[in-house]
Amino acid sequence: MAQQPEAIIYDLDGVITDTAEFHFLAWKKLADELGAPIDRQFNEQLKGVGRMDSLELILKRNPGLKGMPQEEKEQRAAEKNGYYLDLISQLTPSDILPGIEELLKANRASGVKIALGSASKNAAFVLDKLGLTHYFDYIVDAAKVKNGKPHPETFTTAADALGVPYAACIGIEDSAAGVEAINGAGMFSVGVGPAEHLPHADWRVDNTEQLEFTEILKQYSAKGE
Ligand code: B16
Ligand code: MG
């Protein structure tokens, strides 16, 4: 691992903004309709996981729903997305999580490249609503990623597009699946959230306010020593 990183790849939901909460509310509404209610603890498994894979996880634990035809699955996933889009239509820059814009500013000023590595097909729209698009050198298009998180493809796609080696990248994530994806790519993983959800992060903070640029660089180089 080099002394200085060349790129930082940010997760969106749960790191830049709390749309993780809106995803939960939208899935909860759909799961209630299906007669298969979910709680916050189960929701941890859905964080960072793509739309269809999330639906599969909900269906899988309910024997009566296992045989749902593909066409209905697609309708249900679209329905959930409709609920989600309703919830995020009101997003504004005030919904940026604490400390994140300062972090992006410091990141930009340092010359270290910036990418977005989100599993969300709505990522570009959300970033736009938050007024943050101009900070990013590259935004991964989730629709083109064949293997979602925990597979490393989301993160390796960003590094390849930026032309930087994986070992020179830092990934920031709030989900266990996302941390696994970063580690699998051979990158330095920064976890945001409770230790019990993110035991495998190379470095972990409790909340986004603690994501300080120089401290992230320090932790990255400490791992390379
Ligand atoms: P969409 P991230 C992920 O975003 C969410 O954490 C996850 O809950 C969601 O199912 C997934 O995006 C797909 O989102 O339905 O908008 O395409 O955390 O990778 O930024
Ligand atoms: Mg996330």
PDB file of C-alpha atoms and ligand atoms in Angstrom:
ATOM      1  CA  MET A   1       0.000   0.000   0.000  1.00  0.00           C
ATOM      2  CA  ALA A   2       1.409   3.401  -0.998  1.00  0.00           C
ATOM      3  CA  GLN A   3       1.966   6.240   1.496  1.00  0.00           C
ATOM      4  CA  GLN A   4      -0.528   8.496  -0.244  1.00  0.00           C
ATOM      5  CA  PRO A   5      -3.817   7.291  -1.773  1.00  0.00           C
ATOM      6  CA  GLU A   6      -4.763   8.268  -5.330  1.00  0.00           C
ATOM      7  CA  ALA A   7      -8.539   8.001  -5.023  1.00  0.00           C
ATOM      8  CA  ILE A   8     -11.355   7.820  -2.514  1.00  0.00           C
ATOM      9  CA  ILE A   9     -14.518   5.955  -3.516  1.00  0.00           C
ATOM     10  CA  TYR A  10     -17.593   6.981  -1.561  1.00  0.00           C
ATOM     11  CA  ASP A  11     -20.718   4.980  -0.912  1.00  0.00           C
ATOM     12  CA  LEU A  12     -23.879   7.096  -1.150  1.00  0.00           C
ATOM     13  CA  ASP A  13     -26.692   5.818   1.056  1.00  0.00           C
ATOM     14  CA  GLY A  14     -25.653   5.967   4.686  1.00  0.00           C
ATOM     15  CA  VAL A  15     -22.391   7.832   3.994  1.00  0.00           C
ATOM     16  CA  ILE A  16     -23.195  10.967   1.995  1.00  0.00           C
ATOM     17  CA  THR A  17     -26.870  11.151   2.918  1.00  0.00           C
ATOM     18  CA  ASP A  18     -29.272   9.115   4.991  1.00  0.00           C
ATOM     19  CA  THR A  19     -31.323   7.720   2.128  1.00  0.00           C
ATOM     20  CA  ALA A  20     -30.664   4.374   3.868  1.00  0.00           C
ATOM     21  CA  GLU A  21     -33.637   5.327   6.060  1.00  0.00           C
ATOM     22  CA  PHE A  22     -35.825   5.966   2.988  1.00  0.00           C
ATOM     23  CA  HIS A  23     -34.818   2.616   1.459  1.00  0.00           C
ATOM     24  CA  PHE A  24     -35.856   0.962   4.743  1.00  0.00           C
ATOM     25  CA  LEU A  25     -39.232   2.738   4.829  1.00  0.00           C
ATOM     26  CA  ALA A  26     -39.922   1.858   1.189  1.00  0.00           C
ATOM     27  CA  TRP A  27     -39.004  -1.828   1.653  1.00  0.00           C
ATOM     28  CA  LYS A  28     -41.028  -1.933   4.875  1.00  0.00           C
ATOM     29  CA  LYS A  29     -44.113  -0.649   3.058  1.00  0.00           C
ATOM     30  CA  LEU A  30     -43.725  -3.246   0.314  1.00  0.00           C
ATOM     31  CA  ALA A  31     -42.949  -6.065   2.782  1.00  0.00           C
ATOM     32  CA  ASP A  32     -46.075  -5.193   4.806  1.00  0.00           C
ATOM     33  CA  GLU A  33     -48.153  -5.400   1.617  1.00  0.00           C
ATOM     34  CA  LEU A  34     -46.659  -8.805   0.903  1.00  0.00           C
ATOM     35  CA  GLY A  35     -47.567  -9.942   4.429  1.00  0.00           C
ATOM     36  CA  ALA A  36     -43.875 -10.425   5.176  1.00  0.00           C
ATOM     37  CA  PRO A  37     -42.950  -7.600   7.571  1.00  0.00           C
ATOM     38  CA  ILE A  38     -39.289  -6.638   8.107  1.00  0.00           C
ATOM     39  CA  ASP A  39     -37.585  -4.902  11.026  1.00  0.00           C
ATOM     40  CA  ARG A  40     -34.486  -2.730  11.340  1.00  0.00           C
ATOM     41  CA  GLN A  41     -32.300  -5.648  12.314  1.00  0.00           C
ATOM     42  CA  PHE A  42     -33.172  -7.564   9.124  1.00  0.00           C
ATOM     43  CA  ASN A  43     -32.729  -4.327   7.166  1.00  0.00           C
ATOM     44  CA  GLU A  44     -28.983  -4.398   7.963  1.00  0.00           C
ATOM     45  CA  GLN A  45     -28.740  -7.248   5.432  1.00  0.00           C
ATOM     46  CA  LEU A  46     -30.360  -5.075   2.739  1.00  0.00           C
ATOM     47  CA  LYS A  47     -27.984  -2.137   3.155  1.00  0.00           C
ATOM     48  CA  GLY A  48     -25.717  -1.718   0.156  1.00  0.00           C
ATOM     49  CA  VAL A  49     -27.440  -4.623  -1.630  1.00  0.00           C
ATOM     50  CA  GLY A  50     -29.063  -3.910  -5.035  1.00  0.00           C
ATOM     51  CA  ARG A  51     -32.811  -3.689  -5.623  1.00  0.00           C
ATOM     52  CA  MET A  52     -33.539  -7.174  -7.018  1.00  0.00           C
ATOM     53  CA  ASP A  53     -31.128  -8.890  -4.613  1.00  0.00           C
ATOM     54  CA  SER A  54     -32.840  -7.094  -1.696  1.00  0.00           C
ATOM     55  CA  LEU A  55     -36.263  -8.299  -2.867  1.00  0.00           C
ATOM     56  CA  GLU A  56     -34.905 -11.857  -3.127  1.00  0.00           C
ATOM     57  CA  LEU A  57     -33.694 -11.672   0.494  1.00  0.00           C
ATOM     58  CA  ILE A  58     -37.172 -10.599   1.648  1.00  0.00           C
ATOM     59  CA  LEU A  59     -38.911 -13.345  -0.369  1.00  0.00           C
ATOM     60  CA  LYS A  60     -36.427 -16.042   0.652  1.00  0.00           C
ATOM     61  CA  ARG A  61     -37.312 -15.970   4.322  1.00  0.00           C
ATOM     62  CA  ASN A  62     -41.037 -16.333   3.663  1.00  0.00           C
ATOM     63  CA  PRO A  63     -41.901 -19.851   2.405  1.00  0.00           C
ATOM     64  CA  GLY A  64     -45.189 -18.680   0.846  1.00  0.00           C
ATOM     65  CA  LEU A  65     -43.405 -16.103  -1.343  1.00  0.00           C
ATOM     66  CA  LYS A  66     -40.509 -18.188  -2.618  1.00  0.00           C
ATOM     67  CA  GLY A  67     -42.183 -19.139  -5.894  1.00  0.00           C
ATOM     68  CA  MET A  68     -43.059 -15.600  -7.007  1.00  0.00           C
ATOM     69  CA  PRO A  69     -42.901 -15.373 -10.822  1.00  0.00           C
ATOM     70  CA  GLN A  70     -40.158 -13.180 -12.323  1.00  0.00           C
ATOM     71  CA  GLU A  71     -42.684 -10.765 -13.814  1.00  0.00           C
ATOM     72  CA  GLU A  72     -44.267 -10.110 -10.417  1.00  0.00           C
ATOM     73  CA  LYS A  73     -40.817  -9.697  -8.837  1.00  0.00           C
ATOM     74  CA  GLU A  74     -40.059  -6.963 -11.334  1.00  0.00           C
ATOM     75  CA  GLN A  75     -43.406  -5.267 -10.625  1.00  0.00           C
ATOM     76  CA  ARG A  76     -42.803  -5.422  -6.869  1.00  0.00           C
ATOM     77  CA  ALA A  77     -39.268  -4.023  -7.216  1.00  0.00           C
ATOM     78  CA  ALA A  78     -40.660  -1.176  -9.355  1.00  0.00           C
ATOM     79  CA  GLU A  79     -43.334  -0.546  -6.728  1.00  0.00           C
ATOM     80  CA  LYS A  80     -40.681  -0.255  -4.007  1.00  0.00           C
ATOM     81  CA  ASN A  81     -38.739   2.151  -6.204  1.00  0.00           C
ATOM     82  CA  GLY A  82     -41.884   4.267  -6.599  1.00  0.00           C
ATOM     83  CA  TYR A  83     -42.230   4.541  -2.808  1.00  0.00           C
ATOM     84  CA  TYR A  84     -38.536   5.395  -2.569  1.00  0.00           C
ATOM     85  CA  LEU A  85     -38.705   8.075  -5.281  1.00  0.00           C
ATOM     86  CA  ASP A  86     -41.669   9.684  -3.479  1.00  0.00           C
ATOM     87  CA  LEU A  87     -39.600   9.847  -0.283  1.00  0.00           C
ATOM     88  CA  ILE A  88     -36.486  11.303  -1.928  1.00  0.00           C
ATOM     89  CA  SER A  89     -38.296  13.866  -4.087  1.00  0.00           C
ATOM     90  CA  GLN A  90     -37.926  16.367  -1.242  1.00  0.00           C
ATOM     91  CA  LEU A  91     -34.147  15.935  -0.764  1.00  0.00           C
ATOM     92  CA  THR A  92     -32.107  19.162  -0.563  1.00  0.00           C
ATOM     93  CA  PRO A  93     -28.475  20.029   0.335  1.00  0.00           C
ATOM     94  CA  SER A  94     -29.623  20.160   3.976  1.00  0.00           C
ATOM     95  CA  ASP A  95     -29.847  16.353   3.812  1.00  0.00           C
ATOM     96  CA  ILE A  96     -26.074  15.941   3.365  1.00  0.00           C
ATOM     97  CA  LEU A  97     -24.786  14.069   6.428  1.00  0.00           C
ATOM     98  CA  PRO A  98     -22.648  16.104   8.903  1.00  0.00           C
ATOM     99  CA  GLY A  99     -19.005  16.572   7.923  1.00  0.00           C
ATOM    100  CA  ILE A 100     -19.390  15.183   4.402  1.00  0.00           C
ATOM    101  CA  GLU A 101     -19.216  18.403   2.395  1.00  0.00           C
ATOM    102  CA  GLU A 102     -16.127  19.502   4.383  1.00  0.00           C
ATOM    103  CA  LEU A 103     -14.573  16.108   3.657  1.00  0.00           C
ATOM    104  CA  LEU A 104     -15.308  16.388  -0.078  1.00  0.00           C
ATOM    105  CA  LYS A 105     -13.850  19.909  -0.146  1.00  0.00           C
ATOM    106  CA  ALA A 106     -10.624  18.813   1.555  1.00  0.00           C
ATOM    107  CA  ASN A 107     -10.471  15.735  -0.691  1.00  0.00           C
ATOM    108  CA  ARG A 108     -10.886  17.900  -3.813  1.00  0.00           C
ATOM    109  CA  ALA A 109      -8.280  20.452  -2.686  1.00  0.00           C
ATOM    110  CA  SER A 110      -5.722  17.677  -2.091  1.00  0.00           C
ATOM    111  CA  GLY A 111      -5.902  16.412  -5.676  1.00  0.00           C
ATOM    112  CA  VAL A 112      -6.871  12.883  -4.562  1.00  0.00           C
ATOM    113  CA  LYS A 113      -9.528  11.704  -7.040  1.00  0.00           C
ATOM    114  CA  ILE A 114     -13.164  11.245  -6.035  1.00  0.00           C
ATOM    115  CA  ALA A 115     -15.619   8.583  -7.191  1.00  0.00           C
ATOM    116  CA  LEU A 116     -19.079   7.424  -6.194  1.00  0.00           C
ATOM    117  CA  GLY A 117     -19.495   3.673  -5.737  1.00  0.00           C
ATOM    118  CA  SER A 118     -23.179   3.210  -4.992  1.00  0.00           C
ATOM    119  CA  ALA A 119     -25.393   0.205  -5.702  1.00  0.00           C
ATOM    120  CA  SER A 120     -28.266   2.600  -6.341  1.00  0.00           C
ATOM    121  CA  LYS A 121     -29.647   3.192  -9.822  1.00  0.00           C
ATOM    122  CA  ASN A 122     -30.924   6.503  -8.417  1.00  0.00           C
ATOM    123  CA  ALA A 123     -27.444   7.648  -7.308  1.00  0.00           C
ATOM    124  CA  ALA A 124     -26.860  10.375  -9.916  1.00  0.00           C
ATOM    125  CA  PHE A 125     -30.327  11.833  -9.196  1.00  0.00           C
ATOM    126  CA  VAL A 126     -29.701  11.877  -5.440  1.00  0.00           C
ATOM    127  CA  LEU A 127     -26.264  13.480  -5.830  1.00  0.00           C
ATOM    128  CA  ASP A 128     -27.825  16.144  -8.021  1.00  0.00           C
ATOM    129  CA  LYS A 129     -30.558  16.892  -5.473  1.00  0.00           C
ATOM    130  CA  LEU A 130     -27.853  17.316  -2.826  1.00  0.00           C
ATOM    131  CA  GLY A 131     -25.869  19.683  -5.084  1.00  0.00           C
ATOM    132  CA  LEU A 132     -22.716  17.547  -4.842  1.00  0.00           C
ATOM    133  CA  THR A 133     -22.222  16.298  -8.406  1.00  0.00           C
ATOM    134  CA  HIS A 134     -19.408  18.773  -9.162  1.00  0.00           C
ATOM    135  CA  TYR A 135     -17.091  17.163  -6.597  1.00  0.00           C
ATOM    136  CA  PHE A 136     -17.012  13.831  -8.416  1.00  0.00           C
ATOM    137  CA  ASP A 137     -14.524  12.712 -11.079  1.00  0.00           C
ATOM    138  CA  TYR A 138     -16.504   9.529 -11.739  1.00  0.00           C
ATOM    139  CA  ILE A 139     -19.884   8.039 -10.811  1.00  0.00           C
ATOM    140  CA  VAL A 140     -20.307   4.275 -11.123  1.00  0.00           C
ATOM    141  CA  ASP A 141     -23.454   3.390 -13.094  1.00  0.00           C
ATOM    142  CA  ALA A 142     -25.062   0.657 -10.957  1.00  0.00           C
ATOM    143  CA  ALA A 143     -27.087  -0.523 -13.966  1.00  0.00           C
ATOM    144  CA  LYS A 144     -23.831  -1.577 -15.685  1.00  0.00           C
ATOM    145  CA  VAL A 145     -22.343  -3.446 -12.715  1.00  0.00           C
ATOM    146  CA  LYS A 146     -22.955  -7.186 -13.187  1.00  0.00           C
ATOM    147  CA  ASN A 147     -22.060  -8.276  -9.658  1.00  0.00           C
ATOM    148  CA  GLY A 148     -23.401  -6.072  -6.857  1.00  0.00           C
ATOM    149  CA  LYS A 149     -21.885  -5.646  -3.392  1.00  0.00           C
ATOM    150  CA  PRO A 150     -20.474  -7.681  -1.582  1.00  0.00           C
ATOM    151  CA  HIS A 151     -18.704  -8.456  -4.900  1.00  0.00           C
ATOM    152  CA  PRO A 152     -15.835  -5.948  -5.443  1.00  0.00           C
ATOM    153  CA  GLU A 153     -16.954  -4.968  -8.980  1.00  0.00           C
ATOM    154  CA  THR A 154     -18.544  -1.633  -7.960  1.00  0.00           C
ATOM    155  CA  PHE A 155     -15.232  -0.471  -6.473  1.00  0.00           C
ATOM    156  CA  THR A 156     -12.907  -1.956  -9.110  1.00  0.00           C
ATOM    157  CA  THR A 157     -15.072  -0.313 -11.823  1.00  0.00           C
ATOM    158  CA  ALA A 158     -14.445   3.097 -10.227  1.00  0.00           C
ATOM    159  CA  ALA A 159     -10.688   2.526  -9.880  1.00  0.00           C
ATOM    160  CA  ASP A 160     -10.410   1.261 -13.471  1.00  0.00           C
ATOM    161  CA  ALA A 161     -12.289   4.300 -14.782  1.00  0.00           C
ATOM    162  CA  LEU A 162     -10.008   6.641 -12.835  1.00  0.00           C
ATOM    163  CA  GLY A 163      -6.918   4.683 -13.924  1.00  0.00           C
ATOM    164  CA  VAL A 164      -5.604   4.116 -10.392  1.00  0.00           C
ATOM    165  CA  PRO A 165      -4.298   0.900  -8.798  1.00  0.00           C
ATOM    166  CA  TYR A 166      -6.699  -0.767  -6.332  1.00  0.00           C
ATOM    167  CA  ALA A 167      -4.141  -0.626  -3.498  1.00  0.00           C
ATOM    168  CA  ALA A 168      -4.050   3.170  -3.911  1.00  0.00           C
ATOM    169  CA  CYS A 169      -7.810   3.464  -3.245  1.00  0.00           C
ATOM    170  CA  ILE A 170      -9.795   4.050  -0.100  1.00  0.00           C
ATOM    171  CA  GLY A 171     -13.471   3.037   0.031  1.00  0.00           C
ATOM    172  CA  ILE A 172     -15.940   4.511   2.529  1.00  0.00           C
ATOM    173  CA  GLU A 173     -19.024   2.429   3.414  1.00  0.00           C
ATOM    174  CA  ASP A 174     -21.799   2.083   5.983  1.00  0.00           C
ATOM    175  CA  SER A 175     -22.787  -1.486   5.099  1.00  0.00           C
ATOM    176  CA  ALA A 176     -21.207  -4.854   5.859  1.00  0.00           C
ATOM    177  CA  ALA A 177     -21.697  -5.885   2.206  1.00  0.00           C
ATOM    178  CA  GLY A 178     -19.902  -2.702   1.084  1.00  0.00           C
ATOM    179  CA  VAL A 179     -16.935  -3.172   3.424  1.00  0.00           C
ATOM    180  CA  GLU A 180     -16.606  -6.740   2.147  1.00  0.00           C
ATOM    181  CA  ALA A 181     -16.607  -5.400  -1.435  1.00  0.00           C
ATOM    182  CA  ILE A 182     -13.854  -2.866  -0.660  1.00  0.00           C
ATOM    183  CA  ASN A 183     -11.716  -5.460   1.123  1.00  0.00           C
ATOM    184  CA  GLY A 184     -12.254  -7.904  -1.738  1.00  0.00           C
ATOM    185  CA  ALA A 185     -10.945  -5.278  -4.167  1.00  0.00           C
ATOM    186  CA  GLY A 186      -7.719  -4.983  -2.146  1.00  0.00           C
ATOM    187  CA  MET A 187      -8.532  -1.408  -1.113  1.00  0.00           C
ATOM    188  CA  PHE A 188      -8.403   0.279   2.312  1.00  0.00           C
ATOM    189  CA  SER A 189     -11.867   0.136   3.901  1.00  0.00           C
ATOM    190  CA  VAL A 190     -13.337   2.844   6.100  1.00  0.00           C
ATOM    191  CA  GLY A 191     -16.550   1.809   7.881  1.00  0.00           C
ATOM    192  CA  VAL A 192     -19.130   4.274   9.204  1.00  0.00           C
ATOM    193  CA  GLY A 193     -21.378   2.809  11.896  1.00  0.00           C
ATOM    194  CA  PRO A 194     -21.461   0.482  14.891  1.00  0.00           C
ATOM    195  CA  ALA A 195     -18.628  -2.033  15.405  1.00  0.00           C
ATOM    196  CA  GLU A 196     -21.039  -4.975  15.554  1.00  0.00           C
ATOM    197  CA  HIS A 197     -22.209  -4.286  11.987  1.00  0.00           C
ATOM    198  CA  LEU A 198     -18.775  -3.552  10.558  1.00  0.00           C
ATOM    199  CA  PRO A 199     -16.245  -5.892  12.159  1.00  0.00           C
ATOM    200  CA  HIS A 200     -14.111  -6.159   9.012  1.00  0.00           C
ATOM    201  CA  ALA A 201     -13.440  -2.479   8.269  1.00  0.00           C
ATOM    202  CA  ASP A 202      -9.720  -1.540   8.224  1.00  0.00           C
ATOM    203  CA  TRP A 203     -10.688   1.592  10.127  1.00  0.00           C
ATOM    204  CA  ARG A 204     -14.092   2.472  11.572  1.00  0.00           C
ATOM    205  CA  VAL A 205     -15.815   5.591  12.894  1.00  0.00           C
ATOM    206  CA  ASP A 206     -19.185   5.898  14.633  1.00  0.00           C
ATOM    207  CA  ASN A 207     -20.583   8.637  12.399  1.00  0.00           C
ATOM    208  CA  THR A 208     -19.790  10.839   9.399  1.00  0.00           C
ATOM    209  CA  GLU A 209     -18.723  13.776  11.581  1.00  0.00           C
ATOM    210  CA  GLN A 210     -15.648  11.752  12.485  1.00  0.00           C
ATOM    211  CA  LEU A 211     -14.647  11.331   8.830  1.00  0.00           C
ATOM    212  CA  GLU A 212     -11.822  13.833   8.799  1.00  0.00           C
ATOM    213  CA  PHE A 213      -9.684  13.918   5.631  1.00  0.00           C
ATOM    214  CA  THR A 214      -6.197  14.078   7.212  1.00  0.00           C
ATOM    215  CA  GLU A 215      -7.142  11.351   9.715  1.00  0.00           C
ATOM    216  CA  ILE A 216      -8.333   9.080   6.891  1.00  0.00           C
ATOM    217  CA  LEU A 217      -4.983   9.585   5.105  1.00  0.00           C
ATOM    218  CA  LYS A 218      -3.119   8.879   8.343  1.00  0.00           C
ATOM    219  CA  GLN A 219      -4.986   5.615   8.893  1.00  0.00           C
ATOM    220  CA  TYR A 220      -4.412   4.588   5.269  1.00  0.00           C
ATOM    221  CA  SER A 221      -0.645   5.120   5.451  1.00  0.00           C
ATOM    222  CA  ALA A 222      -0.460   3.446   8.888  1.00  0.00           C
ATOM    223  CA  LYS A 223      -1.811   0.249   7.286  1.00  0.00           C
ATOM    224  CA  GLY A 224       0.914   0.334   4.652  1.00  0.00           C
ATOM    225  CA  GLU A 225       3.714   0.524   7.226  1.00  0.00           C
TER     226      GLU A 225
HETATM  227  P1  B16 B   1     -31.872   1.540  -5.869  1.00  0.00           P
HETATM  228  P2  B16 B   1     -25.477   2.328  -1.568  1.00  0.00           P
HETATM  229  C1  B16 B   1     -27.759   0.970  -2.011  1.00  0.00           C
HETATM  230  O1  B16 B   1     -27.006   2.164  -2.067  1.00  0.00           O
HETATM  231  C2  B16 B   1     -28.640   0.944  -0.773  1.00  0.00           C
HETATM  232  O2  B16 B   1     -27.866   0.887   0.400  1.00  0.00           O
HETATM  233  C3  B16 B   1     -29.549  -0.256  -0.825  1.00  0.00           C
HETATM  234  O3  B16 B   1     -30.388  -0.268   0.306  1.00  0.00           O
HETATM  235  C4  B16 B   1     -30.380  -0.195  -2.121  1.00  0.00           C
HETATM  236  O4  B16 B   1     -31.230  -1.324  -2.230  1.00  0.00           O
HETATM  237  C5  B16 B   1     -29.416  -0.151  -3.311  1.00  0.00           C
HETATM  238  O5  B16 B   1     -28.559   0.980  -3.183  1.00  0.00           O
HETATM  239  C6  B16 B   1     -30.152  -0.058  -4.645  1.00  0.00           C
HETATM  240  O6  B16 B   1     -30.807   1.173  -4.722  1.00  0.00           O
HETATM  241  O7  B16 B   1     -33.099   0.736  -5.581  1.00  0.00           O
HETATM  242  O8  B16 B   1     -32.045   3.028  -5.690  1.00  0.00           O
HETATM  243  O9  B16 B   1     -31.238   1.181  -7.199  1.00  0.00           O
HETATM  244  O10 B16 B   1     -25.493   2.132  -0.086  1.00  0.00           O
HETATM  245  O11 B16 B   1     -24.669   1.303  -2.332  1.00  0.00           O
HETATM  246  O12 B16 B   1     -25.169   3.751  -1.953  1.00  0.00           O
HETATM  247 MG    MG B   2     -24.600   2.478   1.974  1.00  0.00          MG
END
